[in-house]
Short mmCIF file of C-alpha atoms in Angstrom, two decimals:
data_model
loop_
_atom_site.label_atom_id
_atom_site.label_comp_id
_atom_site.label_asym_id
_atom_site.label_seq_id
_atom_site.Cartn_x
_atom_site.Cartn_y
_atom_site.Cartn_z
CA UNK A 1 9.07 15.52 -4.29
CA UNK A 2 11.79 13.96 -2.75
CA UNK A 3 15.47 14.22 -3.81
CA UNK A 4 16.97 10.71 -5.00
CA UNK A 5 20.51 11.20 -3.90
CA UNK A 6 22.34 8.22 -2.46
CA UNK A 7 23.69 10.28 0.65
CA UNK A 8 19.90 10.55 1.55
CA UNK A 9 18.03 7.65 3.58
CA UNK A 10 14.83 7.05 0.71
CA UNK A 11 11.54 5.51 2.47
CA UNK A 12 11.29 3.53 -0.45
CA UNK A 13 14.60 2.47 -1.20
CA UNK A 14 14.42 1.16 3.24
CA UNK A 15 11.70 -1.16 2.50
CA UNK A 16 13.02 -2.21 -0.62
CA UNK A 17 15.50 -3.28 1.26
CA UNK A 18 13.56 -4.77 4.06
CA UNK A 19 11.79 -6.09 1.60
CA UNK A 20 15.14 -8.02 0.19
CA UNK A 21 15.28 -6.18 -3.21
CA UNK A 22 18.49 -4.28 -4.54
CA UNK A 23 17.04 -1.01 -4.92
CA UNK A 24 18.99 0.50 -2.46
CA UNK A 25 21.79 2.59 -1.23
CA UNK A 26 24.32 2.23 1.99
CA UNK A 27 22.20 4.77 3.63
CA UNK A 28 18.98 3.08 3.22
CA UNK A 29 20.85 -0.35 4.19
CA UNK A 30 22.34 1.94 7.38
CA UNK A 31 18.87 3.07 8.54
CA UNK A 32 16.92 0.00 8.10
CA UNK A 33 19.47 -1.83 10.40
CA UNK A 34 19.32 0.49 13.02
CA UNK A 35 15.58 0.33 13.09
CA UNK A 36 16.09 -3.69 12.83
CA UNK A 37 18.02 -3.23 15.94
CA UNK A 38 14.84 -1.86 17.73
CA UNK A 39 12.32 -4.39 16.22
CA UNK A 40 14.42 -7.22 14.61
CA UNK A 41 11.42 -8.40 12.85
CA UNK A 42 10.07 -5.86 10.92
CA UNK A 43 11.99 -7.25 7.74
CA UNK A 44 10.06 -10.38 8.30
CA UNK A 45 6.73 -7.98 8.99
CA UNK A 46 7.72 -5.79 5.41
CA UNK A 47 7.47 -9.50 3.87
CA UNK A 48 3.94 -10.54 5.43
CA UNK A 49 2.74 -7.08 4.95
CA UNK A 50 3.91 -7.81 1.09
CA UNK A 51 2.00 -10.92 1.40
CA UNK A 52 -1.11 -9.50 2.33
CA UNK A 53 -1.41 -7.44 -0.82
CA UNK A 54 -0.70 -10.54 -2.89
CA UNK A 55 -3.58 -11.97 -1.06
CA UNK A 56 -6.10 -9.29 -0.91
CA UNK A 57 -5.73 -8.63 -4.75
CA UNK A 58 -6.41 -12.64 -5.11
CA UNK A 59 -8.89 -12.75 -3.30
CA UNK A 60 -10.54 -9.29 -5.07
CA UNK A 61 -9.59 -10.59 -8.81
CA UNK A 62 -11.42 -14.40 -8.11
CA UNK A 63 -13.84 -14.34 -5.16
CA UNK A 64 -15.07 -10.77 -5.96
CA UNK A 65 -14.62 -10.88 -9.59
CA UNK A 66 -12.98 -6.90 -9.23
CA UNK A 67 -11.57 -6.17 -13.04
CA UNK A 68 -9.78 -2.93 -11.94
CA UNK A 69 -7.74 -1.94 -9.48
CA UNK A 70 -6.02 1.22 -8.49
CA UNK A 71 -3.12 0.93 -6.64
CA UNK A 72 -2.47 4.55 -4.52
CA UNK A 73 1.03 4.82 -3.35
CA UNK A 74 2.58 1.76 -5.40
CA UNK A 75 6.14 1.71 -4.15
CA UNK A 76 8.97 0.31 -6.12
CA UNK A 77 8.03 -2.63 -8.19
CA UNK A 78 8.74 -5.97 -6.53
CA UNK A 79 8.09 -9.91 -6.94
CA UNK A 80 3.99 -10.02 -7.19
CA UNK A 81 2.90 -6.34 -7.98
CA UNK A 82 -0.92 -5.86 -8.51
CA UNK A 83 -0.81 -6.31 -11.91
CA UNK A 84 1.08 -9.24 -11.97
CA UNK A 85 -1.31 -10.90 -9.01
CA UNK A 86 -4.40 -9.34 -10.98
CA UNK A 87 -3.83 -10.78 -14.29
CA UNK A 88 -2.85 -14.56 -13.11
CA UNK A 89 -6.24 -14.76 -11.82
CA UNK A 90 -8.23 -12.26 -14.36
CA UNK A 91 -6.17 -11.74 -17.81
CA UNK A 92 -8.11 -8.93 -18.58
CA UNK A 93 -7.78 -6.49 -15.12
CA UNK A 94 -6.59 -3.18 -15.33
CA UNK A 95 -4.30 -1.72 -13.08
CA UNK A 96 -3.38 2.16 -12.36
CA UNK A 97 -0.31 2.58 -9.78
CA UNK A 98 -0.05 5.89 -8.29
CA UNK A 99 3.24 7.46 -6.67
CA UNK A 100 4.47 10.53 -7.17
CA UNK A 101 8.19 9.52 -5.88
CA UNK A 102 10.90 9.80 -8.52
CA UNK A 103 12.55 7.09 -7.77
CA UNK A 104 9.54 5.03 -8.54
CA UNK A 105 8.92 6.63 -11.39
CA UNK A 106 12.49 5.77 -12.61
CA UNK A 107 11.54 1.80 -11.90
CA UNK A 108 7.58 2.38 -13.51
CA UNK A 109 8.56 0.17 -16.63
CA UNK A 110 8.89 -2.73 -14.33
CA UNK A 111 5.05 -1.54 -13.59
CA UNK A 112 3.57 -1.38 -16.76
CA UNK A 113 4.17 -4.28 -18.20
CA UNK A 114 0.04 -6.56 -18.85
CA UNK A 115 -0.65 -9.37 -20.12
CA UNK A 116 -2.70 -8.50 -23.79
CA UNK A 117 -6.03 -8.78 -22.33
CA UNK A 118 -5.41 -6.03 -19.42
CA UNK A 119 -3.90 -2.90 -18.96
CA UNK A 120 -1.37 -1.04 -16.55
CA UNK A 121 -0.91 2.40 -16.49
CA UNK A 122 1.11 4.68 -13.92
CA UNK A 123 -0.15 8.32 -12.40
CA UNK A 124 2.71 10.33 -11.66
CA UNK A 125 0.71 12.42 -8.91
CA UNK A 126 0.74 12.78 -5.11
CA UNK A 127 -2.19 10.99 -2.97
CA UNK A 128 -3.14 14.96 -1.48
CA UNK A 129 -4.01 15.37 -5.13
CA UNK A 130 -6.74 13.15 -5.50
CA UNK A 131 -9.14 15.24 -7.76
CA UNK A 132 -5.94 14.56 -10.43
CA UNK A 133 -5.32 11.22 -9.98
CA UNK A 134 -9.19 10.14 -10.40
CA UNK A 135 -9.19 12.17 -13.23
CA UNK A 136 -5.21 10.26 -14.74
CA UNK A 137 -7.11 7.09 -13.71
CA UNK A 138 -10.18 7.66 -15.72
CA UNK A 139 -8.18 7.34 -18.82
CA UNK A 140 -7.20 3.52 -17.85
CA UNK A 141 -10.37 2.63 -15.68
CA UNK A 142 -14.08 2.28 -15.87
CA UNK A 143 -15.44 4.28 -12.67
CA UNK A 144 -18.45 3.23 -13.94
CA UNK A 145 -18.04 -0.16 -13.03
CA UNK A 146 -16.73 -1.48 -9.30
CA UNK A 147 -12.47 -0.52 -8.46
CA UNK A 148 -10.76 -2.14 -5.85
CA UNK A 149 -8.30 1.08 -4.48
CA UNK A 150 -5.63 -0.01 -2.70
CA UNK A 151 -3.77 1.86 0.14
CA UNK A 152 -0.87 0.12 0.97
CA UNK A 153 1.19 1.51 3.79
CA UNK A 154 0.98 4.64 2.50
CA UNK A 155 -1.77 6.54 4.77
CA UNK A 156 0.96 6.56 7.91
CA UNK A 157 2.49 9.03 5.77
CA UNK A 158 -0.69 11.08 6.37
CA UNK A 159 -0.37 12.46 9.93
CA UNK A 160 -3.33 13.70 10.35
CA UNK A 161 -6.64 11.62 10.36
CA UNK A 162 -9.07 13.92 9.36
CA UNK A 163 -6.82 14.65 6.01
CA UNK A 164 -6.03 10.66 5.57
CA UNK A 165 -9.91 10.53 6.29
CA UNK A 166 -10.87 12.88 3.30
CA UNK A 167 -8.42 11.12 0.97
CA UNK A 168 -10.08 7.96 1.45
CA UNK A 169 -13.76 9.18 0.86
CA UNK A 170 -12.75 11.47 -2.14
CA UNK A 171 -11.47 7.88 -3.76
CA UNK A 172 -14.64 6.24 -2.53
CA UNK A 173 -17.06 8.68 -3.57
CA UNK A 174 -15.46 8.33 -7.20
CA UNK A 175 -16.36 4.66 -7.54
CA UNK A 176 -19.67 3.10 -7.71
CA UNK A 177 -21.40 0.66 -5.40
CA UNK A 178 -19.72 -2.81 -4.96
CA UNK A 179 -15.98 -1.13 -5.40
CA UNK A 180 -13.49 -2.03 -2.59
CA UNK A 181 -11.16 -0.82 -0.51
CA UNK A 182 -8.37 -2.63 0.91
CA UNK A 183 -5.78 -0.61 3.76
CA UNK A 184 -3.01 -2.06 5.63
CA UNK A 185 -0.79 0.45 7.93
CA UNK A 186 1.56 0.28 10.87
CA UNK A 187 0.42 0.64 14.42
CA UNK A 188 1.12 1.91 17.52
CA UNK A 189 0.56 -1.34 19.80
CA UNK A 190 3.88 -2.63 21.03
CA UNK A 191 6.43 -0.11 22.23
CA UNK A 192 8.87 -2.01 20.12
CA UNK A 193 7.24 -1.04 17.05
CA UNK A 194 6.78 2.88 18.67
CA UNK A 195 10.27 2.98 19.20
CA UNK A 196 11.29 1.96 15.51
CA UNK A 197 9.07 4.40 13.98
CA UNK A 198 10.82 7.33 16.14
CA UNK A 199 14.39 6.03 14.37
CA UNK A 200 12.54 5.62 11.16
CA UNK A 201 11.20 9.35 11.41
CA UNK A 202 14.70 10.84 12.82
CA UNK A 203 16.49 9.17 9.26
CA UNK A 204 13.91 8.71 6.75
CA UNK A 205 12.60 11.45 3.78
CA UNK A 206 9.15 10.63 4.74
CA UNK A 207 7.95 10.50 8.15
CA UNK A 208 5.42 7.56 9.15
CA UNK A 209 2.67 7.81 11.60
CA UNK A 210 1.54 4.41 13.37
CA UNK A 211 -1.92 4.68 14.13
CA UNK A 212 -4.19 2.52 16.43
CA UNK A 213 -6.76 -0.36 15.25
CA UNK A 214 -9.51 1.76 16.61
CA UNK A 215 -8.19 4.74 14.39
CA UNK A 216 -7.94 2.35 11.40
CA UNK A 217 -10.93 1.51 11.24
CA UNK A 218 -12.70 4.64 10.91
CA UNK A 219 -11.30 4.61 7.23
CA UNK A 220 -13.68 1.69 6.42
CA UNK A 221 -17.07 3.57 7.97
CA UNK A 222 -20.15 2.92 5.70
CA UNK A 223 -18.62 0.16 4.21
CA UNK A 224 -19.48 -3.62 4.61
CA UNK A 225 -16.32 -5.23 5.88
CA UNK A 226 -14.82 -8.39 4.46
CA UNK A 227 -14.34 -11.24 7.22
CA UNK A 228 -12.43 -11.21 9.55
CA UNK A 229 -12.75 -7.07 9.25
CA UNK A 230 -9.92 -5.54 10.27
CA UNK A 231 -7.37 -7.66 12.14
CA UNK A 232 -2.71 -8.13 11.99
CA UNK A 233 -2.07 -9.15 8.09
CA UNK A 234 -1.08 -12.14 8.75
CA UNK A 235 -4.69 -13.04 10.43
CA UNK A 236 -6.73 -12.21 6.67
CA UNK A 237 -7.30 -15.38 4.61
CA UNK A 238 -3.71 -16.85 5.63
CA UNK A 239 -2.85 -19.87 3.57
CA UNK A 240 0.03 -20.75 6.68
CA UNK A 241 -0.73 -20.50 10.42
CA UNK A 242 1.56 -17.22 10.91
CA UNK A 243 2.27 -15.13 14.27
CA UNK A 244 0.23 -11.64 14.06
CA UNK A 245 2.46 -8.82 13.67
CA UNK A 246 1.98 -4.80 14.15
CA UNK A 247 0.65 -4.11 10.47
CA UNK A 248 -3.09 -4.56 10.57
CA UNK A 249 -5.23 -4.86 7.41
CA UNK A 250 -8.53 -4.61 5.42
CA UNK A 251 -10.78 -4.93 3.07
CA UNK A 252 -14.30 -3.36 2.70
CA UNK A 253 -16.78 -3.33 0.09
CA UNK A 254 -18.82 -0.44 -1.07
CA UNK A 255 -22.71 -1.18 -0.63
#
């Protein structure tokens, strides 16, 4: 677990801040404007990334018709969390966040709030421990029926791909046919956005991995990709004509 002192740069407390919320410290603020001095737009990119969710869990609660969602490294709790997307579209989804950071778990009210119809529910449990959180999840969510599982720029924290890889499938392999899964992670494809992850990893708690396209989309194999498959965030279902960035995204259904 990480520690939550404020003499500490926090990974979540630097996109919180990138992200222009107040959940921060000086030494979160100090970090994330070095790294802004390498690539001065990943604030803007933490936003679009942000977007993307909003998007993808639109487009899973309506076009789809997904009823449950669970949300695997949820981050602190921000303007348009999955729940909050979820349950505009489909009053009665149910939504399971998953982080096993403290100071998320401090901020998990602000998470489990539902409208009457749904429910939200928080796992206090690290991603490595997947056989656990299935088994916290089960409690709020039907694996009998399709689960959209969400990870979020969270697997870069996962170094290696073989481990990331296994993750994935043991989440999979709990849901039935027609589930989703929807990924969005840094990668490695301008040496701008190489360079900031090096000051990110020198400063930050939690080291983050950039990984390329090609190595992205091995998490979706067997599954039956969403158009336009895996492409920058910005690039899936945009409602504005927006620049592509470095964060690339998905969304795959399970046939």
């Amino acid at each position: 677990m990480v520690d939550d002192e404020p003499s500490v740069p926090h990974t979540a407390r630097i996109w919180n801040y990138l992200l222009g919320g107040t959940d921060n410290f000086a030494v979160d603020r100090a970090v994330a404007e070095q790294v802004l001095v390498g690539q001065p737009a990943l604030a803007e990119n933490a936003r679009l990334s942000r977007a993307f969710l909003t998007r993808v869990v639109r487009y899973l609660a309506g076009e789809a018709g997904i009823r449950q969602f669970l949300d695997i490294g949820a981050g602190l709790p921000t303007a348009d969390n999955t729940h909050e997307v979820a349950q505009s579209v489909a009053p009665d989804s149910r939504i399971v966040y998953v982080d096993n950071d403290p100071l998320v778990l401090t901020h998990g009210g602000a998470l489990l709030t539902s409208h009457p119809d749904g429910a939200t529910a928080y796992v206090d449990a690290s991603l490595y421990d997947m056989a656990y959180v299935l088994r916290e999840a089960a409690r709020t969510l039907d694996f009998d029926q399709p689960v959209a599982v969400l990870f979020m720029g969270v697997l870069g924290h996962v170094e290696d791909d073989a481990v990331a890889k296994n993750l994935v499938r043991a989440a999979l392999d709990a849901v039935p046919s027609g589930s989703y899964l929807a990924i969005c992670d840094g990668t490695d494809i301008t040496p701008e956005v190489v360079e900031a992850a090096r000051i990110w990893n020198e400063s930050a708690a939690l080291p983050y991995h950039l990984r390329s396209p090609a190595r992205l989309a091995q998490f979706f194999e067997g599954l039956e990709l969403v158009d336009p498959g895996l492409v920058p965030v910005t690039r899936w279902h945009p409602e504005t004509g927006l620049h592509e960035i470095d964060q690339y995204g998905a969304v795959g259904r399970k046939p």
